[in-house]
Amino acid sequence: MTDQAPNPYAGPQRVLSGVQPTGDLHLGNYLGALVKFVRLQHEMPTFIFVADLHAITEWQDPAKLKGQVREITAAFLATGLDPKVATIFAQSAIPEHAELAWVFDCVARVGWLDRMTQFKDKAGKHKERASVGLYAYPVLQAADILLYKATHVPVGEDQKQHLELTRDIAGKFNHDFERPGFFPLPEPLTQGPGARVMSLRDGQVKMSKSDPSDYSRINLTDDADTIAQKVKKARTDAEPLPEQLEALEGRPEAQNLVAIYAALAGLSPAQVLGEFAGQGFGAFKPKLADLAVSVMGPIGAEMRRLLADPAEIDRILGDGAERARAIATPTMAEVRKIVGFWAG
Ligand code: TYM
């Protein structure tokens, strides 16, 4: 990709991340992203949005989309995002996301997008039938981030490649328009044992909203019995848990359950092994189920309570959109001038 000189960005530090409203949120979304949002909101100005423009890269029922946006917003709030501290909004409320994405479509190279593995996974064998939006999706993601000149982006590991593309787009824009440091080169924040939560049915594939088996994931809205059942049925092997982390190599399911326990308990995987070494899954799984129920159960209940008052959720999104606009409008006005548009 582009040669990037050190970037002299000197603006304020900001956190930004987004979640697509395309299905129930699961433990992977929670540990890979939501938990980090909650922590970071007290460290830097934080912008968290529901990516409804991204959602329509694949067909969404227009009668349901708004409700899906409210559900993700309820999940943010139930997890602990404080709308007075963090700016929570819907992507479609700020049309500048799409406008900046167009400018970036003309900065990014086809060769860069051709390398995106998520497009290959999602488009499958028939890429000529995928929407153009699905192909250009990572460019819109770059616009989401850079419209707010975000410096830190908490995401799961599956988004790392999109963050690299964002840095390349920022670097090429700054270089081509001779504005060094105009856009920051944002850092992905992916650390921690929850960065890549795997399916409960197969330790080699990530936990995902689109997996046809509901037993592959724990949803934020699952009740206690369902969570316990899913943990009980999770695929494992016959060996007891080892003393050393290295001994989990080649045991992806065991590794995944230990990582989930660690992330939910706020421990390191080594500490979890310290507690459970020598025990089999017959003993470990009930402990994991109890832990998952104690962390996730209250979140589901709080989501249901919040969703009973959609007007309040809309009020929060409206307030967040106003605060987001205060950053997005001036950035886009500067970009129009830099690019030389007549309407700049
Ligand atoms: P999305 O909606 O697929 O997922 C939301 C967040 O959850 C993380 N995640 C996981 N983390 C750990 N283990 C898993 N199994 C797992 N599955 C999902 C994702 O990494 C993500 O952080 N393109 C983004 C949404 C987006 C965005 C942005 C993110 C749009 N614009 C700008 C950051 C900045 C997506 O589809 O995430």
mmCIF file of C-alpha atoms and ligand atoms in Angstrom:
data_model
loop_
_atom_site.group_PDB
_atom_site.id
_atom_site.type_symbol
_atom_site.label_atom_id
_atom_site.label_comp_id
_atom_site.label_asym_id
_atom_site.label_seq_id
_atom_site.Cartn_x
_atom_site.Cartn_y
_atom_site.Cartn_z
ATOM 1 C CA MET A 1 0.000 0.000 0.000
ATOM 2 C CA THR A 2 1.159 3.619 0.377
ATOM 3 C CA ASP A 3 4.471 4.724 1.836
ATOM 4 C CA GLN A 4 3.557 6.478 5.018
ATOM 5 C CA ALA A 5 5.780 9.159 6.473
ATOM 6 C CA PRO A 6 5.340 9.732 10.240
ATOM 7 C CA ASN A 7 2.045 11.532 10.608
ATOM 8 C CA PRO A 8 2.181 14.856 12.427
ATOM 9 C CA TYR A 9 -1.483 14.786 13.542
ATOM 10 C CA ALA A 10 -1.732 17.023 16.583
ATOM 11 C CA GLY A 11 -5.504 17.189 17.196
ATOM 12 C CA PRO A 12 -7.408 15.806 20.163
ATOM 13 C CA GLN A 13 -7.595 12.078 20.874
ATOM 14 C CA ARG A 14 -10.968 10.474 20.280
ATOM 15 C CA VAL A 15 -12.428 6.981 20.488
ATOM 16 C CA LEU A 16 -14.909 5.834 17.852
ATOM 17 C CA SER A 17 -16.538 2.535 17.010
ATOM 18 C CA GLY A 18 -19.660 1.159 15.346
ATOM 19 C CA VAL A 19 -21.850 -1.941 15.412
ATOM 20 C CA GLN A 20 -24.119 -3.147 12.620
ATOM 21 C CA PRO A 21 -27.833 -3.611 13.368
ATOM 22 C CA THR A 22 -28.048 -6.923 11.539
ATOM 23 C CA GLY A 23 -29.048 -9.462 14.166
ATOM 24 C CA ASP A 24 -28.800 -10.284 17.840
ATOM 25 C CA LEU A 25 -25.591 -9.177 19.492
ATOM 26 C CA HIS A 26 -23.579 -12.063 20.902
ATOM 27 C CA LEU A 27 -20.807 -12.723 23.386
ATOM 28 C CA GLY A 28 -18.162 -11.958 20.706
ATOM 29 C CA ASN A 29 -19.578 -8.475 20.103
ATOM 30 C CA TYR A 30 -19.848 -7.963 23.851
ATOM 31 C CA LEU A 31 -16.285 -9.014 24.756
ATOM 32 C CA GLY A 32 -14.600 -7.833 21.544
ATOM 33 C CA ALA A 33 -16.221 -4.420 21.444
ATOM 34 C CA LEU A 34 -18.957 -3.310 23.889
ATOM 35 C CA VAL A 35 -17.010 -3.939 27.099
ATOM 36 C CA LYS A 36 -14.167 -1.808 25.751
ATOM 37 C CA PHE A 37 -16.491 1.054 24.818
ATOM 38 C CA VAL A 38 -17.701 1.205 28.393
ATOM 39 C CA ARG A 39 -14.173 1.354 29.784
ATOM 40 C CA LEU A 40 -12.871 3.881 27.258
ATOM 41 C CA GLN A 41 -15.726 6.366 27.664
ATOM 42 C CA HIS A 42 -14.066 7.564 30.878
ATOM 43 C CA GLU A 43 -10.633 7.924 29.270
ATOM 44 C CA MET A 44 -11.281 9.934 26.072
ATOM 45 C CA PRO A 45 -14.195 11.574 24.254
ATOM 46 C CA THR A 46 -16.029 8.533 22.872
ATOM 47 C CA PHE A 47 -18.323 8.250 19.818
ATOM 48 C CA ILE A 48 -20.292 5.020 19.404
ATOM 49 C CA PHE A 49 -22.767 4.575 16.576
ATOM 50 C CA VAL A 50 -25.156 2.059 15.064
ATOM 51 C CA ALA A 51 -24.033 1.366 11.486
ATOM 52 C CA ASP A 52 -27.357 1.308 9.630
ATOM 53 C CA LEU A 53 -25.730 2.442 6.355
ATOM 54 C CA HIS A 54 -23.439 -0.584 6.565
ATOM 55 C CA ALA A 55 -26.405 -2.844 7.323
ATOM 56 C CA ILE A 56 -28.013 -2.350 3.897
ATOM 57 C CA THR A 57 -24.961 -3.733 2.072
ATOM 58 C CA GLU A 58 -27.058 -6.895 2.486
ATOM 59 C CA TRP A 59 -30.866 -6.870 2.247
ATOM 60 C CA GLN A 60 -32.682 -5.537 5.350
ATOM 61 C CA ASP A 61 -36.439 -5.376 5.817
ATOM 62 C CA PRO A 62 -37.247 -1.618 5.809
ATOM 63 C CA ALA A 63 -40.076 -2.214 8.287
ATOM 64 C CA LYS A 64 -37.621 -3.643 10.833
ATOM 65 C CA LEU A 65 -34.424 -1.624 10.430
ATOM 66 C CA LYS A 66 -35.329 1.192 12.832
ATOM 67 C CA GLY A 67 -36.242 -1.353 15.513
ATOM 68 C CA GLN A 68 -32.896 -3.093 14.996
ATOM 69 C CA VAL A 69 -31.108 0.244 15.507
ATOM 70 C CA ARG A 70 -32.987 0.738 18.782
ATOM 71 C CA GLU A 71 -32.027 -2.773 19.904
ATOM 72 C CA ILE A 72 -28.309 -2.133 19.423
ATOM 73 C CA THR A 73 -28.690 1.201 21.210
ATOM 74 C CA ALA A 74 -30.394 -0.596 24.096
ATOM 75 C CA ALA A 75 -27.465 -3.049 24.194
ATOM 76 C CA PHE A 76 -24.983 -0.157 24.434
ATOM 77 C CA LEU A 77 -26.926 1.368 27.307
ATOM 78 C CA ALA A 78 -27.533 -1.937 29.095
ATOM 79 C CA THR A 79 -23.812 -2.740 28.932
ATOM 80 C CA GLY A 80 -22.981 0.531 30.662
ATOM 81 C CA LEU A 81 -22.459 3.243 28.070
ATOM 82 C CA ASP A 82 -23.628 6.491 29.629
ATOM 83 C CA PRO A 83 -25.288 8.738 27.035
ATOM 84 C CA LYS A 84 -24.218 11.803 29.017
ATOM 85 C CA VAL A 85 -20.586 10.725 28.769
ATOM 86 C CA ALA A 86 -20.365 8.958 25.398
ATOM 87 C CA THR A 87 -21.945 10.244 22.173
ATOM 88 C CA ILE A 88 -24.327 7.533 20.936
ATOM 89 C CA PHE A 89 -25.957 7.995 17.525
ATOM 90 C CA ALA A 90 -27.218 6.356 14.336
ATOM 91 C CA GLN A 91 -24.946 6.582 11.292
ATOM 92 C CA SER A 92 -27.849 7.552 9.002
ATOM 93 C CA ALA A 93 -28.459 10.702 11.085
ATOM 94 C CA ILE A 94 -25.197 12.168 9.771
ATOM 95 C CA PRO A 95 -25.202 12.217 5.938
ATOM 96 C CA GLU A 96 -21.553 13.336 5.921
ATOM 97 C CA HIS A 97 -20.545 9.673 6.488
ATOM 98 C CA ALA A 98 -21.714 8.869 2.951
ATOM 99 C CA GLU A 99 -20.307 12.084 1.513
ATOM 100 C CA LEU A 100 -16.824 11.493 2.928
ATOM 101 C CA ALA A 101 -17.026 7.864 1.799
ATOM 102 C CA TRP A 102 -17.407 9.089 -1.796
ATOM 103 C CA VAL A 103 -14.271 11.216 -1.523
ATOM 104 C CA PHE A 104 -12.444 8.198 -0.057
ATOM 105 C CA ASP A 105 -13.768 5.966 -2.870
ATOM 106 C CA CYS A 106 -11.676 8.202 -5.103
ATOM 107 C CA VAL A 107 -8.625 7.989 -2.807
ATOM 108 C CA ALA A 108 -8.611 4.206 -2.160
ATOM 109 C CA ARG A 109 -7.331 1.892 -4.898
ATOM 110 C CA VAL A 110 -9.201 -1.102 -6.302
ATOM 111 C CA GLY A 111 -6.167 -3.258 -5.468
ATOM 112 C CA TRP A 112 -6.511 -2.354 -1.782
ATOM 113 C CA LEU A 113 -10.160 -3.406 -1.663
ATOM 114 C CA ASP A 114 -9.464 -6.571 -3.616
ATOM 115 C CA ARG A 115 -7.417 -7.758 -0.644
ATOM 116 C CA MET A 116 -10.230 -7.425 1.926
ATOM 117 C CA THR A 117 -10.907 -10.888 3.320
ATOM 118 C CA GLN A 118 -14.298 -10.012 4.843
ATOM 119 C CA PHE A 119 -15.705 -9.214 1.382
ATOM 120 C CA LYS A 120 -14.428 -12.547 0.095
ATOM 121 C CA ASP A 121 -16.044 -14.365 3.047
ATOM 122 C CA LYS A 122 -19.365 -12.558 2.769
ATOM 123 C CA ALA A 123 -19.680 -12.529 -1.015
ATOM 124 C CA GLY A 124 -18.768 -16.225 -1.243
ATOM 125 C CA LYS A 125 -18.529 -17.856 -4.645
ATOM 126 C CA HIS A 126 -20.781 -15.388 -6.451
ATOM 127 C CA LYS A 127 -19.015 -12.096 -5.941
ATOM 128 C CA GLU A 128 -20.472 -10.625 -9.125
ATOM 129 C CA ARG A 129 -23.897 -10.822 -7.435
ATOM 130 C CA ALA A 130 -22.793 -9.012 -4.251
ATOM 131 C CA SER A 131 -23.794 -5.356 -3.926
ATOM 132 C CA VAL A 132 -21.282 -2.682 -4.867
ATOM 133 C CA GLY A 133 -21.866 -1.388 -1.333
ATOM 134 C CA LEU A 134 -20.587 -4.653 0.176
ATOM 135 C CA TYR A 135 -17.396 -4.257 -1.845
ATOM 136 C CA ALA A 136 -16.953 -0.584 -0.894
ATOM 137 C CA TYR A 137 -17.987 -1.205 2.734
ATOM 138 C CA PRO A 138 -14.474 -0.761 4.253
ATOM 139 C CA VAL A 139 -14.205 2.673 2.599
ATOM 140 C CA LEU A 140 -17.398 3.760 4.368
ATOM 141 C CA GLN A 141 -15.864 2.428 7.583
ATOM 142 C CA ALA A 142 -12.792 4.625 6.993
ATOM 143 C CA ALA A 143 -15.127 7.606 6.526
ATOM 144 C CA ASP A 144 -16.946 6.780 9.799
ATOM 145 C CA ILE A 145 -13.663 6.904 11.660
ATOM 146 C CA LEU A 146 -11.952 9.840 9.985
ATOM 147 C CA LEU A 147 -15.024 12.111 9.903
ATOM 148 C CA TYR A 148 -14.479 12.383 13.679
ATOM 149 C CA LYS A 149 -10.660 12.311 13.357
ATOM 150 C CA ALA A 150 -10.762 9.354 15.731
ATOM 151 C CA THR A 151 -7.384 8.208 17.024
ATOM 152 C CA HIS A 152 -8.467 4.989 18.804
ATOM 153 C CA VAL A 153 -10.872 2.363 17.483
ATOM 154 C CA PRO A 154 -11.905 -0.468 19.839
ATOM 155 C CA VAL A 155 -12.871 -3.491 17.709
ATOM 156 C CA GLY A 156 -12.548 -7.269 17.590
ATOM 157 C CA GLU A 157 -9.664 -8.798 15.678
ATOM 158 C CA ASP A 158 -11.805 -9.403 12.586
ATOM 159 C CA GLN A 159 -11.796 -5.637 11.912
ATOM 160 C CA LYS A 160 -8.010 -5.207 11.923
ATOM 161 C CA GLN A 161 -7.700 -5.306 8.146
ATOM 162 C CA HIS A 162 -10.336 -2.575 7.798
ATOM 163 C CA LEU A 163 -8.336 -0.434 10.221
ATOM 164 C CA GLU A 164 -5.187 -0.913 8.161
ATOM 165 C CA LEU A 165 -7.120 0.256 5.112
ATOM 166 C CA THR A 166 -8.347 3.283 7.082
ATOM 167 C CA ARG A 167 -4.744 4.208 7.899
ATOM 168 C CA ASP A 168 -3.778 3.837 4.248
ATOM 169 C CA ILE A 169 -6.654 6.047 3.123
ATOM 170 C CA ALA A 170 -5.799 8.697 5.728
ATOM 171 C CA GLY A 171 -2.127 8.631 4.699
ATOM 172 C CA LYS A 172 -2.889 8.882 0.978
ATOM 173 C CA PHE A 173 -5.421 11.692 1.451
ATOM 174 C CA ASN A 174 -2.943 13.685 3.568
ATOM 175 C CA HIS A 175 -0.200 13.055 1.004
ATOM 176 C CA ASP A 176 -2.187 13.651 -2.217
ATOM 177 C CA PHE A 177 -3.742 16.898 -0.974
ATOM 178 C CA GLU A 178 -0.519 18.008 0.722
ATOM 179 C CA ARG A 179 -2.100 18.284 4.144
ATOM 180 C CA PRO A 180 0.236 16.310 6.427
ATOM 181 C CA GLY A 181 -1.486 15.475 9.701
ATOM 182 C CA PHE A 182 -4.973 16.494 8.517
ATOM 183 C CA PHE A 183 -6.316 13.033 9.307
ATOM 184 C CA PRO A 184 -4.837 10.932 12.130
ATOM 185 C CA LEU A 185 -3.728 7.345 11.470
ATOM 186 C CA PRO A 186 -6.062 5.618 13.935
ATOM 187 C CA GLU A 187 -4.965 2.775 16.199
ATOM 188 C CA PRO A 188 -7.087 -0.374 16.466
ATOM 189 C CA LEU A 189 -7.607 -1.422 20.103
ATOM 190 C CA THR A 190 -7.963 -5.188 19.968
ATOM 191 C CA GLN A 191 -6.108 -6.365 23.079
ATOM 192 C CA GLY A 192 -7.520 -8.850 25.586
ATOM 193 C CA PRO A 193 -8.763 -12.442 25.683
ATOM 194 C CA GLY A 194 -12.122 -11.425 24.107
ATOM 195 C CA ALA A 195 -10.603 -10.078 20.874
ATOM 196 C CA ARG A 196 -11.578 -13.156 18.890
ATOM 197 C CA VAL A 197 -14.335 -15.225 20.486
ATOM 198 C CA MET A 198 -14.851 -18.455 18.555
ATOM 199 C CA SER A 199 -18.008 -20.448 17.820
ATOM 200 C CA LEU A 200 -19.165 -22.815 20.573
ATOM 201 C CA ARG A 201 -19.634 -25.510 17.904
ATOM 202 C CA ASP A 202 -16.259 -25.152 16.181
ATOM 203 C CA GLY A 203 -13.190 -23.558 17.758
ATOM 204 C CA GLN A 204 -11.741 -22.746 14.337
ATOM 205 C CA VAL A 205 -14.403 -20.257 13.190
ATOM 206 C CA LYS A 206 -15.353 -17.021 14.878
ATOM 207 C CA MET A 207 -18.621 -16.588 16.771
ATOM 208 C CA SER A 208 -20.885 -14.768 14.328
ATOM 209 C CA LYS A 209 -24.416 -13.403 13.926
ATOM 210 C CA SER A 210 -24.679 -15.127 10.568
ATOM 211 C CA ASP A 211 -23.868 -18.678 11.755
ATOM 212 C CA PRO A 212 -26.990 -20.772 11.007
ATOM 213 C CA SER A 213 -26.694 -22.585 14.378
ATOM 214 C CA ASP A 214 -27.938 -20.582 17.362
ATOM 215 C CA TYR A 215 -25.942 -23.012 19.532
ATOM 216 C CA SER A 216 -22.755 -21.537 18.073
ATOM 217 C CA ARG A 217 -23.192 -18.315 20.051
ATOM 218 C CA ILE A 218 -24.551 -16.830 23.265
ATOM 219 C CA ASN A 219 -26.822 -13.883 22.500
ATOM 220 C CA LEU A 220 -27.104 -10.886 24.803
ATOM 221 C CA THR A 221 -30.855 -11.540 24.958
ATOM 222 C CA ASP A 222 -30.632 -15.264 25.849
ATOM 223 C CA ASP A 223 -32.230 -16.193 29.174
ATOM 224 C CA ALA A 224 -30.344 -18.041 31.914
ATOM 225 C CA ASP A 225 -31.553 -21.523 30.873
ATOM 226 C CA THR A 226 -30.589 -20.979 27.245
ATOM 227 C CA ILE A 227 -27.119 -19.724 28.213
ATOM 228 C CA ALA A 228 -26.586 -22.745 30.492
ATOM 229 C CA GLN A 229 -27.768 -25.151 27.751
ATOM 230 C CA LYS A 230 -25.474 -23.599 25.160
ATOM 231 C CA VAL A 231 -22.429 -23.820 27.429
ATOM 232 C CA LYS A 232 -23.311 -27.423 28.333
ATOM 233 C CA LYS A 233 -23.579 -28.397 24.658
ATOM 234 C CA ALA A 234 -20.428 -26.513 23.611
ATOM 235 C CA ARG A 235 -17.961 -28.736 21.779
ATOM 236 C CA THR A 236 -14.928 -29.767 23.845
ATOM 237 C CA ASP A 237 -12.366 -32.542 24.033
ATOM 238 C CA ALA A 238 -11.892 -35.297 26.604
ATOM 239 C CA GLU A 239 -8.682 -33.959 28.202
ATOM 240 C CA PRO A 240 -8.599 -32.105 31.509
ATOM 241 C CA LEU A 241 -7.442 -28.485 31.532
ATOM 242 C CA PRO A 242 -3.636 -28.207 31.592
ATOM 243 C CA GLU A 243 -1.413 -26.177 33.876
ATOM 244 C CA GLN A 244 0.373 -24.280 31.124
ATOM 245 C CA LEU A 245 -1.154 -22.109 28.371
ATOM 246 C CA GLU A 246 1.129 -23.687 25.753
ATOM 247 C CA ALA A 247 -0.574 -27.031 26.364
ATOM 248 C CA LEU A 248 -3.822 -25.560 24.993
ATOM 249 C CA GLU A 249 -2.233 -25.279 21.533
ATOM 250 C CA GLY A 250 -4.055 -27.580 19.122
ATOM 251 C CA ARG A 251 -7.123 -27.624 21.395
ATOM 252 C CA PRO A 252 -9.112 -24.714 19.870
ATOM 253 C CA GLU A 253 -12.386 -25.426 21.714
ATOM 254 C CA ALA A 254 -10.667 -25.675 25.097
ATOM 255 C CA GLN A 255 -8.666 -22.546 24.332
ATOM 256 C CA ASN A 256 -11.860 -20.680 23.413
ATOM 257 C CA LEU A 257 -13.748 -21.613 26.602
ATOM 258 C CA VAL A 258 -10.770 -20.637 28.761
ATOM 259 C CA ALA A 259 -10.495 -17.300 26.911
ATOM 260 C CA ILE A 260 -14.243 -16.658 27.365
ATOM 261 C CA TYR A 261 -14.023 -17.428 31.072
ATOM 262 C CA ALA A 262 -10.992 -15.140 31.404
ATOM 263 C CA ALA A 263 -12.650 -12.264 29.552
ATOM 264 C CA LEU A 264 -15.907 -12.566 31.533
ATOM 265 C CA ALA A 265 -14.091 -12.780 34.879
ATOM 266 C CA GLY A 266 -11.547 -10.049 34.092
ATOM 267 C CA LEU A 267 -8.685 -12.553 34.492
ATOM 268 C CA SER A 268 -5.884 -13.669 32.190
ATOM 269 C CA PRO A 269 -6.159 -17.148 30.583
ATOM 270 C CA ALA A 270 -3.118 -18.188 32.680
ATOM 271 C CA GLN A 271 -4.984 -17.241 35.871
ATOM 272 C CA VAL A 272 -7.986 -19.315 34.748
ATOM 273 C CA LEU A 273 -5.733 -22.336 34.257
ATOM 274 C CA GLY A 274 -4.252 -21.640 37.678
ATOM 275 C CA GLU A 275 -7.732 -22.126 39.105
ATOM 276 C CA PHE A 276 -8.932 -25.071 36.978
ATOM 277 C CA ALA A 277 -5.814 -27.074 35.980
ATOM 278 C CA GLY A 278 -6.466 -30.814 36.222
ATOM 279 C CA GLN A 279 -10.257 -30.457 36.058
ATOM 280 C CA GLY A 280 -12.308 -31.767 33.139
ATOM 281 C CA PHE A 281 -15.065 -29.956 31.277
ATOM 282 C CA GLY A 282 -17.699 -31.678 33.424
ATOM 283 C CA ALA A 283 -16.494 -29.450 36.264
ATOM 284 C CA PHE A 284 -15.468 -26.385 34.233
ATOM 285 C CA LYS A 285 -18.598 -25.926 32.124
ATOM 286 C CA PRO A 286 -21.075 -25.387 35.005
ATOM 287 C CA LYS A 287 -18.717 -22.724 36.447
ATOM 288 C CA LEU A 288 -18.501 -21.048 33.044
ATOM 289 C CA ALA A 289 -22.292 -21.204 32.635
ATOM 290 C CA ASP A 290 -22.824 -19.581 36.062
ATOM 291 C CA LEU A 291 -20.344 -16.854 35.232
ATOM 292 C CA ALA A 292 -21.916 -16.184 31.810
ATOM 293 C CA VAL A 293 -25.409 -16.035 33.322
ATOM 294 C CA SER A 294 -24.274 -13.679 36.081
ATOM 295 C CA VAL A 295 -22.674 -11.262 33.583
ATOM 296 C CA MET A 296 -25.064 -11.488 30.630
ATOM 297 C CA GLY A 297 -28.401 -12.166 32.344
ATOM 298 C CA PRO A 298 -28.767 -8.628 33.777
ATOM 299 C CA ILE A 299 -27.793 -7.097 30.404
ATOM 300 C CA GLY A 300 -30.602 -8.925 28.588
ATOM 301 C CA ALA A 301 -33.092 -7.922 31.284
ATOM 302 C CA GLU A 302 -32.017 -4.274 31.112
ATOM 303 C CA MET A 303 -32.279 -4.319 27.293
ATOM 304 C CA ARG A 304 -35.880 -5.550 27.539
ATOM 305 C CA ARG A 305 -36.682 -2.792 30.041
ATOM 306 C CA LEU A 306 -35.149 -0.090 27.822
ATOM 307 C CA LEU A 307 -36.857 -1.349 24.658
ATOM 308 C CA ALA A 308 -40.243 -0.929 26.310
ATOM 309 C CA ASP A 309 -39.704 2.842 25.937
ATOM 310 C CA PRO A 310 -38.572 3.417 22.313
ATOM 311 C CA ALA A 311 -39.254 7.169 22.584
ATOM 312 C CA GLU A 312 -36.535 7.475 25.230
ATOM 313 C CA ILE A 313 -34.069 5.557 23.014
ATOM 314 C CA ASP A 314 -34.922 7.887 20.115
ATOM 315 C CA ARG A 315 -34.363 10.884 22.384
ATOM 316 C CA ILE A 316 -30.890 9.597 23.290
ATOM 317 C CA LEU A 317 -30.066 8.968 19.601
ATOM 318 C CA GLY A 318 -31.328 12.450 18.669
ATOM 319 C CA ASP A 319 -29.189 14.094 21.335
ATOM 320 C CA GLY A 320 -26.160 12.012 20.269
ATOM 321 C CA ALA A 321 -26.679 12.975 16.603
ATOM 322 C CA GLU A 322 -26.540 16.640 17.541
ATOM 323 C CA ARG A 323 -23.242 16.180 19.363
ATOM 324 C CA ALA A 324 -21.830 14.031 16.530
ATOM 325 C CA ARG A 325 -22.846 16.677 13.976
ATOM 326 C CA ALA A 326 -20.858 19.305 15.869
ATOM 327 C CA ILE A 327 -17.673 17.390 14.928
ATOM 328 C CA ALA A 328 -18.719 15.922 11.559
ATOM 329 C CA THR A 329 -19.989 19.131 9.914
ATOM 330 C CA PRO A 330 -16.769 21.159 10.267
ATOM 331 C CA THR A 331 -14.576 18.181 9.217
ATOM 332 C CA MET A 332 -16.608 17.708 6.040
ATOM 333 C CA ALA A 333 -16.588 21.462 5.327
ATOM 334 C CA GLU A 334 -12.772 21.400 5.510
ATOM 335 C CA VAL A 335 -12.613 18.346 3.245
ATOM 336 C CA ARG A 336 -14.789 20.055 0.624
ATOM 337 C CA LYS A 337 -12.382 23.017 0.597
ATOM 338 C CA ILE A 338 -9.293 20.801 0.499
ATOM 339 C CA VAL A 339 -10.668 18.810 -2.445
ATOM 340 C CA GLY A 340 -11.646 22.025 -4.240
ATOM 341 C CA PHE A 341 -15.369 21.390 -4.662
ATOM 342 C CA TRP A 342 -17.472 24.265 -6.045
ATOM 343 C CA ALA A 343 -19.669 23.959 -2.977
ATOM 344 C CA GLY A 344 -16.672 24.083 -0.653
HETATM 345 P P1 TYM B 1 -19.934 -5.935 13.579
HETATM 346 O O1 TYM B 1 -21.257 -5.283 13.696
HETATM 347 O O2 TYM B 1 -19.808 -7.167 12.753
HETATM 348 O O3 TYM B 1 -19.365 -6.285 15.009
HETATM 349 C C1 TYM B 1 -19.347 -5.334 16.062
HETATM 350 C C2 TYM B 1 -18.064 -5.481 16.869
HETATM 351 O O4 TYM B 1 -17.984 -6.800 17.420
HETATM 352 C C3 TYM B 1 -16.709 -7.369 17.103
HETATM 353 N N1 TYM B 1 -16.851 -8.820 16.951
HETATM 354 C C4 TYM B 1 -16.128 -9.720 17.629
HETATM 355 N N2 TYM B 1 -15.168 -9.589 18.557
HETATM 356 C C5 TYM B 1 -14.632 -10.727 19.081
HETATM 357 N N3 TYM B 1 -15.029 -11.963 18.713
HETATM 358 C C6 TYM B 1 -15.994 -12.161 17.778
HETATM 359 N N4 TYM B 1 -16.383 -13.390 17.436
HETATM 360 C C7 TYM B 1 -16.585 -11.003 17.186
HETATM 361 N N5 TYM B 1 -17.561 -10.817 16.249
HETATM 362 C C8 TYM B 1 -17.702 -9.478 16.119
HETATM 363 C C9 TYM B 1 -16.304 -6.701 15.798
HETATM 364 O O5 TYM B 1 -14.898 -6.767 15.601
HETATM 365 C C10 TYM B 1 -16.783 -5.288 16.024
HETATM 366 O O6 TYM B 1 -15.846 -4.551 16.774
HETATM 367 N N6 TYM B 1 -17.555 -3.089 10.224
HETATM 368 C C11 TYM B 1 -17.963 -3.160 11.623
HETATM 369 C C12 TYM B 1 -18.870 -2.011 12.055
HETATM 370 C C13 TYM B 1 -18.303 -0.656 11.766
HETATM 371 C C14 TYM B 1 -17.215 -0.040 12.461
HETATM 372 C C15 TYM B 1 -17.079 1.240 11.852
HETATM 373 C C16 TYM B 1 -16.399 -0.430 13.525
HETATM 374 C C17 TYM B 1 -18.739 0.198 10.810
HETATM 375 N N7 TYM B 1 -18.004 1.343 10.850
HETATM 376 C C18 TYM B 1 -16.099 2.138 12.297
HETATM 377 C C19 TYM B 1 -15.392 0.481 13.954
HETATM 378 C C20 TYM B 1 -15.264 1.741 13.325
HETATM 379 C C21 TYM B 1 -18.752 -4.451 11.816
HETATM 380 O O7 TYM B 1 -19.321 -4.969 10.886
HETATM 381 O O8 TYM B 1 -18.839 -4.860 13.093
#
